[in-house]
Short mmCIF file of C-alpha atoms in Angstrom, two decimals:
data_model
loop_
_atom_site.label_atom_id
_atom_site.label_comp_id
_atom_site.label_asym_id
_atom_site.label_seq_id
_atom_site.Cartn_x
_atom_site.Cartn_y
_atom_site.Cartn_z
CA PRO A 1 105.64 87.17 54.38
CA ILE A 2 109.30 86.40 54.06
CA LEU A 3 110.67 89.70 53.10
CA MET A 4 108.08 91.49 55.79
CA THR A 5 109.57 89.00 58.60
CA THR A 6 113.18 89.75 57.23
CA PHE A 7 112.88 93.51 57.39
CA ALA A 8 111.10 93.51 60.74
CA ALA A 9 113.62 91.35 62.33
CA GLY A 10 116.65 93.14 60.41
CA GLY A 11 115.07 96.29 61.63
CA GLY A 12 114.82 95.37 65.06
CA MET A 13 118.65 94.17 65.12
CA ILE A 14 120.05 97.45 63.76
CA PRO A 15 120.11 99.16 67.19
CA ILE A 16 121.82 95.89 68.55
CA ALA A 17 124.14 96.03 65.70
CA ILE A 18 125.18 99.68 66.04
CA GLY A 19 126.14 98.91 69.48
CA HIS A 20 125.04 101.96 71.54
CA GLY A 21 124.68 102.04 75.18
CA VAL A 22 126.18 100.00 78.10
CA GLY A 23 127.55 96.76 76.66
CA GLY A 24 126.85 97.53 73.18
CA GLU A 25 130.40 96.79 72.09
CA ALA A 26 129.84 93.30 73.28
CA ARG A 27 126.38 92.78 71.50
CA SER A 28 127.41 94.28 68.19
CA PRO A 29 129.00 91.36 66.56
CA MET A 30 125.82 89.23 67.64
CA GLY A 31 123.35 91.80 65.64
CA VAL A 32 125.78 91.94 62.69
CA ALA A 33 125.65 88.27 62.65
CA VAL A 34 121.96 87.91 62.82
CA ILE A 35 121.24 90.50 60.03
CA GLY A 36 123.76 88.79 57.83
CA GLY A 37 122.10 85.42 58.64
CA LEU A 38 118.73 86.80 57.90
CA LEU A 39 119.82 88.25 54.62
CA ALA A 40 121.64 84.94 53.50
CA SER A 41 118.54 82.98 54.36
CA THR A 42 116.13 85.23 52.55
CA VAL A 43 118.34 85.05 49.42
CA LEU A 44 118.54 81.06 49.68
CA THR A 45 114.74 80.81 50.19
CA LEU A 46 113.72 83.34 47.53
CA LEU A 47 116.33 82.51 44.98
CA VAL A 48 118.36 79.43 45.28
CA VAL A 49 115.79 77.05 46.37
CA PRO A 50 113.42 77.86 43.60
CA CYS A 51 116.34 77.51 41.08
CA LEU A 52 117.32 74.15 42.31
CA PHE A 53 113.54 73.06 42.10
CA SER A 54 113.44 74.25 38.54
CA LEU A 55 116.70 72.34 37.48
CA ALA A 56 115.27 69.33 39.28
CA GLU A 57 112.17 69.45 37.53
CA GLY A 58 113.94 69.82 34.30
CA ALA A 59 116.20 66.67 34.80
CA LYS A 60 113.05 64.85 35.61
CA HIS A 61 111.47 65.66 32.22
CA GLY A 62 114.90 65.08 30.50
CA LEU A 63 114.98 61.42 32.12
CA GLU A 64 111.42 60.71 31.21
CA ALA A 65 111.80 61.70 27.70
CA ARG A 66 114.99 59.32 27.43
CA ARG A 67 112.88 56.43 28.82
CA GLN A 68 110.31 57.19 26.32
CA ARG A 69 112.69 57.12 23.44
CA LYS A 70 114.22 53.98 24.80
CA LYS A 71 110.81 52.23 24.94
CA ALA A 72 109.92 53.39 21.32
CA HIS A 73 112.98 51.72 19.80
#
């Protein structure tokens, strides 16, 4: 669903980003900014956040193992 929404919204912004028609040169930067924001948020949502969760989970398991070793001694 994330990719479908991004492609639909980005596709809808392409005509605005191209800037054809009356006032197009004024709306073009907004379209480019929206498309850039969509791409950045998609990358963050699909790649960065899961990696951070994985790192946090690994750190949690490492701390639990360290606590178990201290209790054993």
